[in-house]
Amino acid sequence: MLARAIEEQGLPTVTLALIREHAARVKPPRALWVPYPFGYALGKADDPAFQHRIIAAALGLFAQPTGPVLAEFTEDIGAPARMLQASATKTTVADADPLAELTALRGYYERWVSEHGDRTMVGVSPVPQRRFRGLVKAMLDYAAGASPEPEDKPADMPLNRFFRLGADDLKGFALEARMCQRPDDRDNALYAWFWSETGLGALLAKVAARMAGEGDERSAQGIAR
């Protein structure tokens, strides 16, 4: 729908679609269906040649004079397993200190970012990486039943939204640190480590459980995936 609105202003668009049925119903002007799991719209990580082929196929749809156009990218990647969620694992470190983990992982995270041209998944929340301790302390209070007012939370942002974005940043921080430590780990090896072997994963699972118990299933699912 956004693509149609943008095209009405004279800007051509192309969409990567992960669910063919949705694209067929919404009918964007140009869409390339990539039949891979969520999180893998361009295939597996660290495979730039394959990713460039998907991008080239998408850009090639601009040659179509009229739409809607729904094309399919059929090249097989040996589709990666779907990402593990908190509910699919059992933590072995329920009492681990997530604040201590932040300190232990920070050097690896910053090295990862430096070695990858400052590219990082971290940055969707309003909390700078060097202030994650305050975010984690607020989550610890929330998981314990309190109603915290985090210092870095914008006044107009609901707490559940703040924690949802913060959870994405904490996951990105931990996973990129782990990839620096264990560069051969991929896909569910990383998620299994995060959800079952880290205090950060255990904390996010507790935050998600409280949100679900209060009826906010959407935020809970976003945090625990």
PDB file of C-alpha atoms in Angstrom:
ATOM      1  CA  MET A   1       0.000   0.000   0.000  1.00  0.00           C
ATOM      2  CA  LEU A   2       2.891   2.355   0.792  1.00  0.00           C
ATOM      3  CA  ALA A   3       4.469   1.442  -2.544  1.00  0.00           C
ATOM      4  CA  ARG A   4       1.327   2.527  -4.410  1.00  0.00           C
ATOM      5  CA  ALA A   5       1.224   5.818  -2.507  1.00  0.00           C
ATOM      6  CA  ILE A   6       4.891   6.479  -3.275  1.00  0.00           C
ATOM      7  CA  GLU A   7       4.379   5.700  -6.960  1.00  0.00           C
ATOM      8  CA  GLU A   8       1.522   8.176  -7.100  1.00  0.00           C
ATOM      9  CA  GLN A   9       4.145  10.827  -6.333  1.00  0.00           C
ATOM     10  CA  GLY A  10       6.195   9.743  -9.342  1.00  0.00           C
ATOM     11  CA  LEU A  11       8.759   7.489  -7.628  1.00  0.00           C
ATOM     12  CA  PRO A  12       8.979   3.899  -8.921  1.00  0.00           C
ATOM     13  CA  THR A  13       9.127   1.155  -6.279  1.00  0.00           C
ATOM     14  CA  VAL A  14       9.911  -2.535  -5.952  1.00  0.00           C
ATOM     15  CA  THR A  15       9.041  -4.703  -2.943  1.00  0.00           C
ATOM     16  CA  LEU A  16      10.629  -7.860  -1.539  1.00  0.00           C
ATOM     17  CA  ALA A  17       7.771 -10.066  -0.336  1.00  0.00           C
ATOM     18  CA  LEU A  18       8.195 -12.922   2.148  1.00  0.00           C
ATOM     19  CA  ILE A  19       4.566 -14.070   1.969  1.00  0.00           C
ATOM     20  CA  ARG A  20       3.323 -14.561  -1.585  1.00  0.00           C
ATOM     21  CA  GLU A  21      -0.361 -14.543  -0.612  1.00  0.00           C
ATOM     22  CA  HIS A  22      -0.039 -11.120   1.029  1.00  0.00           C
ATOM     23  CA  ALA A  23       1.675  -9.641  -2.029  1.00  0.00           C
ATOM     24  CA  ALA A  24      -0.950 -11.139  -4.332  1.00  0.00           C
ATOM     25  CA  ARG A  25      -3.747  -9.590  -2.289  1.00  0.00           C
ATOM     26  CA  VAL A  26      -2.193  -6.145  -1.730  1.00  0.00           C
ATOM     27  CA  LYS A  27      -0.905  -5.902  -5.329  1.00  0.00           C
ATOM     28  CA  PRO A  28       2.092  -3.546  -5.004  1.00  0.00           C
ATOM     29  CA  PRO A  29       3.278  -2.164  -8.368  1.00  0.00           C
ATOM     30  CA  ARG A  30       6.301  -4.513  -8.480  1.00  0.00           C
ATOM     31  CA  ALA A  31       7.087  -7.306  -6.032  1.00  0.00           C
ATOM     32  CA  LEU A  32       9.644 -10.086  -5.931  1.00  0.00           C
ATOM     33  CA  TRP A  33       8.637 -13.039  -3.787  1.00  0.00           C
ATOM     34  CA  VAL A  34      11.584 -14.582  -1.947  1.00  0.00           C
ATOM     35  CA  PRO A  35      10.447 -17.910  -0.424  1.00  0.00           C
ATOM     36  CA  TYR A  36      12.620 -17.787   2.673  1.00  0.00           C
ATOM     37  CA  PRO A  37      11.910 -17.478   6.424  1.00  0.00           C
ATOM     38  CA  PHE A  38      11.409 -14.137   8.146  1.00  0.00           C
ATOM     39  CA  GLY A  39      14.730 -12.439   8.709  1.00  0.00           C
ATOM     40  CA  TYR A  40      16.249 -13.895   5.528  1.00  0.00           C
ATOM     41  CA  ALA A  41      14.812 -11.717   2.751  1.00  0.00           C
ATOM     42  CA  LEU A  42      18.236 -11.625   1.079  1.00  0.00           C
ATOM     43  CA  GLY A  43      19.247 -15.174   1.929  1.00  0.00           C
ATOM     44  CA  LYS A  44      21.816 -16.251   4.454  1.00  0.00           C
ATOM     45  CA  ALA A  45      24.160 -13.811   6.141  1.00  0.00           C
ATOM     46  CA  ASP A  46      27.665 -13.332   4.736  1.00  0.00           C
ATOM     47  CA  ASP A  47      26.741 -14.476   1.214  1.00  0.00           C
ATOM     48  CA  PRO A  48      27.031 -11.212  -0.752  1.00  0.00           C
ATOM     49  CA  ALA A  49      27.038 -12.870  -4.175  1.00  0.00           C
ATOM     50  CA  PHE A  50      23.675 -14.501  -3.510  1.00  0.00           C
ATOM     51  CA  GLN A  51      22.293 -11.302  -1.966  1.00  0.00           C
ATOM     52  CA  HIS A  52      23.343  -9.317  -5.026  1.00  0.00           C
ATOM     53  CA  ARG A  53      21.465 -11.759  -7.275  1.00  0.00           C
ATOM     54  CA  ILE A  54      18.277 -11.164  -5.316  1.00  0.00           C
ATOM     55  CA  ILE A  55      18.757  -7.390  -5.471  1.00  0.00           C
ATOM     56  CA  ALA A  56      19.455  -7.572  -9.230  1.00  0.00           C
ATOM     57  CA  ALA A  57      16.305  -9.634  -9.774  1.00  0.00           C
ATOM     58  CA  ALA A  58      14.265  -7.091  -7.802  1.00  0.00           C
ATOM     59  CA  LEU A  59      15.708  -4.117  -9.670  1.00  0.00           C
ATOM     60  CA  GLY A  60      15.093  -5.951 -12.940  1.00  0.00           C
ATOM     61  CA  LEU A  61      11.359  -5.566 -12.333  1.00  0.00           C
ATOM     62  CA  PHE A  62      11.708  -1.873 -13.156  1.00  0.00           C
ATOM     63  CA  ALA A  63      11.851  -3.002 -16.802  1.00  0.00           C
ATOM     64  CA  GLN A  64       8.164  -3.938 -16.533  1.00  0.00           C
ATOM     65  CA  PRO A  65       6.189  -1.003 -17.975  1.00  0.00           C
ATOM     66  CA  THR A  66       2.958  -1.707 -16.124  1.00  0.00           C
ATOM     67  CA  GLY A  67       1.878  -3.476 -12.968  1.00  0.00           C
ATOM     68  CA  PRO A  68       1.057  -5.009 -10.671  1.00  0.00           C
ATOM     69  CA  VAL A  69       3.935  -7.439 -11.238  1.00  0.00           C
ATOM     70  CA  LEU A  70       4.567 -10.371  -8.897  1.00  0.00           C
ATOM     71  CA  ALA A  71       7.708 -12.330  -9.760  1.00  0.00           C
ATOM     72  CA  GLU A  72       9.330 -15.244  -7.930  1.00  0.00           C
ATOM     73  CA  PHE A  73      12.970 -15.738  -7.010  1.00  0.00           C
ATOM     74  CA  THR A  74      13.395 -19.496  -7.250  1.00  0.00           C
ATOM     75  CA  GLU A  75      17.066 -20.059  -6.463  1.00  0.00           C
ATOM     76  CA  ASP A  76      17.388 -22.448  -3.528  1.00  0.00           C
ATOM     77  CA  ILE A  77      19.597 -21.539  -0.591  1.00  0.00           C
ATOM     78  CA  GLY A  78      18.978 -24.642   1.445  1.00  0.00           C
ATOM     79  CA  ALA A  79      16.600 -22.500   3.475  1.00  0.00           C
ATOM     80  CA  PRO A  80      17.905 -21.764   6.960  1.00  0.00           C
ATOM     81  CA  ALA A  81      16.026 -23.044   9.965  1.00  0.00           C
ATOM     82  CA  ARG A  82      13.564 -20.639  11.451  1.00  0.00           C
ATOM     83  CA  MET A  83      14.984 -18.592  14.270  1.00  0.00           C
ATOM     84  CA  LEU A  84      14.610 -20.159  17.688  1.00  0.00           C
ATOM     85  CA  GLN A  85      12.424 -18.282  20.127  1.00  0.00           C
ATOM     86  CA  ALA A  86      12.600 -18.189  23.902  1.00  0.00           C
ATOM     87  CA  SER A  87       9.704 -20.637  24.172  1.00  0.00           C
ATOM     88  CA  ALA A  88      11.660 -23.232  22.175  1.00  0.00           C
ATOM     89  CA  THR A  89      14.596 -23.369  24.585  1.00  0.00           C
ATOM     90  CA  LYS A  90      15.181 -23.936  28.270  1.00  0.00           C
ATOM     91  CA  THR A  91      17.557 -21.604  30.058  1.00  0.00           C
ATOM     92  CA  THR A  92      20.451 -23.125  31.951  1.00  0.00           C
ATOM     93  CA  VAL A  93      21.482 -19.837  33.571  1.00  0.00           C
ATOM     94  CA  ALA A  94      18.313 -18.432  35.119  1.00  0.00           C
ATOM     95  CA  ASP A  95      20.324 -16.628  37.816  1.00  0.00           C
ATOM     96  CA  ALA A  96      23.086 -15.240  35.558  1.00  0.00           C
ATOM     97  CA  ASP A  97      23.748 -11.501  35.915  1.00  0.00           C
ATOM     98  CA  PRO A  98      22.828  -9.674  32.677  1.00  0.00           C
ATOM     99  CA  LEU A  99      24.645  -6.550  33.878  1.00  0.00           C
ATOM    100  CA  ALA A 100      27.884  -8.494  34.190  1.00  0.00           C
ATOM    101  CA  GLU A 101      27.278  -9.932  30.713  1.00  0.00           C
ATOM    102  CA  LEU A 102      27.005  -6.447  29.239  1.00  0.00           C
ATOM    103  CA  THR A 103      30.466  -5.637  30.540  1.00  0.00           C
ATOM    104  CA  ALA A 104      31.922  -8.962  29.402  1.00  0.00           C
ATOM    105  CA  LEU A 105      30.453  -8.728  25.890  1.00  0.00           C
ATOM    106  CA  ARG A 106      31.031  -5.036  25.184  1.00  0.00           C
ATOM    107  CA  GLY A 107      34.601  -5.407  23.937  1.00  0.00           C
ATOM    108  CA  TYR A 108      33.591  -8.170  21.523  1.00  0.00           C
ATOM    109  CA  TYR A 109      30.613  -6.172  20.287  1.00  0.00           C
ATOM    110  CA  GLU A 110      32.676  -3.058  19.643  1.00  0.00           C
ATOM    111  CA  ARG A 111      35.336  -5.104  17.885  1.00  0.00           C
ATOM    112  CA  TRP A 112      32.651  -6.664  15.651  1.00  0.00           C
ATOM    113  CA  VAL A 113      31.310  -3.244  14.707  1.00  0.00           C
ATOM    114  CA  SER A 114      34.800  -1.888  14.009  1.00  0.00           C
ATOM    115  CA  GLU A 115      35.656  -4.859  11.783  1.00  0.00           C
ATOM    116  CA  HIS A 116      32.407  -4.505   9.808  1.00  0.00           C
ATOM    117  CA  GLY A 117      32.569  -0.872   8.765  1.00  0.00           C
ATOM    118  CA  ASP A 118      30.450   0.361  11.689  1.00  0.00           C
ATOM    119  CA  ARG A 119      27.489  -1.717  10.482  1.00  0.00           C
ATOM    120  CA  THR A 120      25.361  -3.057  13.320  1.00  0.00           C
ATOM    121  CA  MET A 121      21.838  -4.223  14.146  1.00  0.00           C
ATOM    122  CA  VAL A 122      21.960  -2.081  17.285  1.00  0.00           C
ATOM    123  CA  GLY A 123      20.364   1.363  17.249  1.00  0.00           C
ATOM    124  CA  VAL A 124      16.588   1.000  16.944  1.00  0.00           C
ATOM    125  CA  SER A 125      15.940   2.071  20.543  1.00  0.00           C
ATOM    126  CA  PRO A 126      16.555   5.541  22.010  1.00  0.00           C
ATOM    127  CA  VAL A 127      19.239   4.093  24.324  1.00  0.00           C
ATOM    128  CA  PRO A 128      22.914   4.504  23.315  1.00  0.00           C
ATOM    129  CA  GLN A 129      24.884   1.279  23.527  1.00  0.00           C
ATOM    130  CA  ARG A 130      27.067   2.636  26.326  1.00  0.00           C
ATOM    131  CA  ARG A 131      23.914   3.241  28.413  1.00  0.00           C
ATOM    132  CA  PHE A 132      22.466  -0.255  28.136  1.00  0.00           C
ATOM    133  CA  ARG A 133      23.027  -0.814  31.872  1.00  0.00           C
ATOM    134  CA  GLY A 134      20.170   1.575  32.641  1.00  0.00           C
ATOM    135  CA  LEU A 135      17.921  -0.260  30.173  1.00  0.00           C
ATOM    136  CA  VAL A 136      18.752  -3.624  31.721  1.00  0.00           C
ATOM    137  CA  LYS A 137      18.218  -2.312  35.265  1.00  0.00           C
ATOM    138  CA  ALA A 138      14.768  -1.046  34.256  1.00  0.00           C
ATOM    139  CA  MET A 139      13.947  -4.443  32.725  1.00  0.00           C
ATOM    140  CA  LEU A 140      15.097  -6.196  35.896  1.00  0.00           C
ATOM    141  CA  ASP A 141      12.763  -3.991  37.950  1.00  0.00           C
ATOM    142  CA  TYR A 142       9.894  -4.616  35.534  1.00  0.00           C
ATOM    143  CA  ALA A 143      10.446  -8.387  35.559  1.00  0.00           C
ATOM    144  CA  ALA A 144      10.338  -8.239  39.371  1.00  0.00           C
ATOM    145  CA  GLY A 145       6.904  -6.590  39.288  1.00  0.00           C
ATOM    146  CA  ALA A 146       7.801  -2.903  39.551  1.00  0.00           C
ATOM    147  CA  SER A 147       6.729  -0.034  37.250  1.00  0.00           C
ATOM    148  CA  PRO A 148      10.035   1.648  36.364  1.00  0.00           C
ATOM    149  CA  GLU A 149      10.519   5.000  34.644  1.00  0.00           C
ATOM    150  CA  PRO A 150      13.726   4.523  32.648  1.00  0.00           C
ATOM    151  CA  GLU A 151      15.850   7.627  32.282  1.00  0.00           C
ATOM    152  CA  ASP A 152      16.319   7.198  28.527  1.00  0.00           C
ATOM    153  CA  LYS A 153      12.644   6.566  27.739  1.00  0.00           C
ATOM    154  CA  PRO A 154      11.077   9.434  25.765  1.00  0.00           C
ATOM    155  CA  ALA A 155       8.124  10.933  27.617  1.00  0.00           C
ATOM    156  CA  ASP A 156       5.709  10.136  24.791  1.00  0.00           C
ATOM    157  CA  MET A 157       6.823   6.500  24.343  1.00  0.00           C
ATOM    158  CA  PRO A 158       4.876   3.760  26.171  1.00  0.00           C
ATOM    159  CA  LEU A 159       6.985   1.502  28.365  1.00  0.00           C
ATOM    160  CA  ASN A 160       6.093  -1.622  26.397  1.00  0.00           C
ATOM    161  CA  ARG A 161       7.282   0.029  23.175  1.00  0.00           C
ATOM    162  CA  PHE A 162      10.477   1.207  24.872  1.00  0.00           C
ATOM    163  CA  PHE A 163      11.228  -2.312  26.107  1.00  0.00           C
ATOM    164  CA  ARG A 164      10.309  -3.812  22.712  1.00  0.00           C
ATOM    165  CA  LEU A 165      12.888  -1.649  20.935  1.00  0.00           C
ATOM    166  CA  GLY A 166      15.387  -2.093  23.741  1.00  0.00           C
ATOM    167  CA  ALA A 167      15.046  -5.867  23.485  1.00  0.00           C
ATOM    168  CA  ASP A 168      15.947  -5.734  19.794  1.00  0.00           C
ATOM    169  CA  ASP A 169      19.059  -3.733  20.638  1.00  0.00           C
ATOM    170  CA  LEU A 170      20.098  -6.089  23.434  1.00  0.00           C
ATOM    171  CA  LYS A 171      19.676  -9.099  21.152  1.00  0.00           C
ATOM    172  CA  GLY A 172      21.678  -7.417  18.401  1.00  0.00           C
ATOM    173  CA  PHE A 173      24.397  -6.433  20.861  1.00  0.00           C
ATOM    174  CA  ALA A 174      24.726  -9.955  22.276  1.00  0.00           C
ATOM    175  CA  LEU A 175      24.532 -11.770  18.935  1.00  0.00           C
ATOM    176  CA  GLU A 176      27.139  -9.554  17.274  1.00  0.00           C
ATOM    177  CA  ALA A 177      29.427 -10.017  20.269  1.00  0.00           C
ATOM    178  CA  ARG A 178      28.937 -13.779  19.974  1.00  0.00           C
ATOM    179  CA  MET A 179      29.713 -13.721  16.249  1.00  0.00           C
ATOM    180  CA  CYS A 180      32.962 -11.969  17.100  1.00  0.00           C
ATOM    181  CA  GLN A 181      33.751 -14.698  19.638  1.00  0.00           C
ATOM    182  CA  ARG A 182      32.514 -17.593  17.495  1.00  0.00           C
ATOM    183  CA  PRO A 183      32.683 -16.539  13.823  1.00  0.00           C
ATOM    184  CA  ASP A 184      31.626 -19.987  12.571  1.00  0.00           C
ATOM    185  CA  ASP A 185      28.325 -19.998  14.489  1.00  0.00           C
ATOM    186  CA  ARG A 186      25.260 -19.380  12.338  1.00  0.00           C
ATOM    187  CA  ASP A 187      21.497 -19.181  12.584  1.00  0.00           C
ATOM    188  CA  ASN A 188      20.039 -21.224  15.422  1.00  0.00           C
ATOM    189  CA  ALA A 189      23.397 -21.911  17.060  1.00  0.00           C
ATOM    190  CA  LEU A 190      23.437 -18.211  17.928  1.00  0.00           C
ATOM    191  CA  TYR A 191      19.830 -18.078  19.081  1.00  0.00           C
ATOM    192  CA  ALA A 192      20.157 -21.272  21.124  1.00  0.00           C
ATOM    193  CA  TRP A 193      23.132 -19.724  22.915  1.00  0.00           C
ATOM    194  CA  PHE A 194      21.300 -16.461  23.551  1.00  0.00           C
ATOM    195  CA  TRP A 195      18.059 -17.916  24.893  1.00  0.00           C
ATOM    196  CA  SER A 196      19.500 -20.828  26.859  1.00  0.00           C
ATOM    197  CA  GLU A 197      22.938 -19.671  28.019  1.00  0.00           C
ATOM    198  CA  THR A 198      22.743 -15.929  28.742  1.00  0.00           C
ATOM    199  CA  GLY A 199      21.284 -13.887  31.532  1.00  0.00           C
ATOM    200  CA  LEU A 200      20.160 -11.342  28.934  1.00  0.00           C
ATOM    201  CA  GLY A 201      18.061 -14.005  27.215  1.00  0.00           C
ATOM    202  CA  ALA A 202      16.587 -15.137  30.527  1.00  0.00           C
ATOM    203  CA  LEU A 203      15.735 -11.522  31.404  1.00  0.00           C
ATOM    204  CA  LEU A 204      13.979 -10.856  28.096  1.00  0.00           C
ATOM    205  CA  ALA A 205      11.969 -14.054  28.534  1.00  0.00           C
ATOM    206  CA  LYS A 206      10.821 -12.807  31.957  1.00  0.00           C
ATOM    207  CA  VAL A 207       9.899  -9.375  30.564  1.00  0.00           C
ATOM    208  CA  ALA A 208       7.931 -11.045  27.767  1.00  0.00           C
ATOM    209  CA  ALA A 209       6.164 -13.325  30.262  1.00  0.00           C
ATOM    210  CA  ARG A 210       4.971 -10.366  32.334  1.00  0.00           C
ATOM    211  CA  MET A 211       3.724  -8.554  29.226  1.00  0.00           C
ATOM    212  CA  ALA A 212       1.864 -11.649  28.085  1.00  0.00           C
ATOM    213  CA  GLY A 213       0.347 -12.005  31.541  1.00  0.00           C
ATOM    214  CA  GLU A 214      -0.912  -8.426  31.306  1.00  0.00           C
ATOM    215  CA  GLY A 215      -2.537  -9.087  27.935  1.00  0.00           C
ATOM    216  CA  ASP A 216       0.093  -7.529  25.683  1.00  0.00           C
ATOM    217  CA  GLU A 217       0.766 -10.612  23.569  1.00  0.00           C
ATOM    218  CA  ARG A 218       2.063  -8.614  20.613  1.00  0.00           C
ATOM    219  CA  SER A 219       4.893  -6.971  22.565  1.00  0.00           C
ATOM    220  CA  ALA A 220       5.651 -10.237  24.354  1.00  0.00           C
ATOM    221  CA  GLN A 221       6.024 -12.126  21.089  1.00  0.00           C
ATOM    222  CA  GLY A 222       8.265  -9.428  19.647  1.00  0.00           C
ATOM    223  CA  ILE A 223      10.574  -9.515  22.662  1.00  0.00           C
ATOM    224  CA  ALA A 224      10.765 -13.313  22.927  1.00  0.00           C
ATOM    225  CA  ARG A 225      11.614 -14.066  19.308  1.00  0.00           C
TER     226      ARG A 225
END
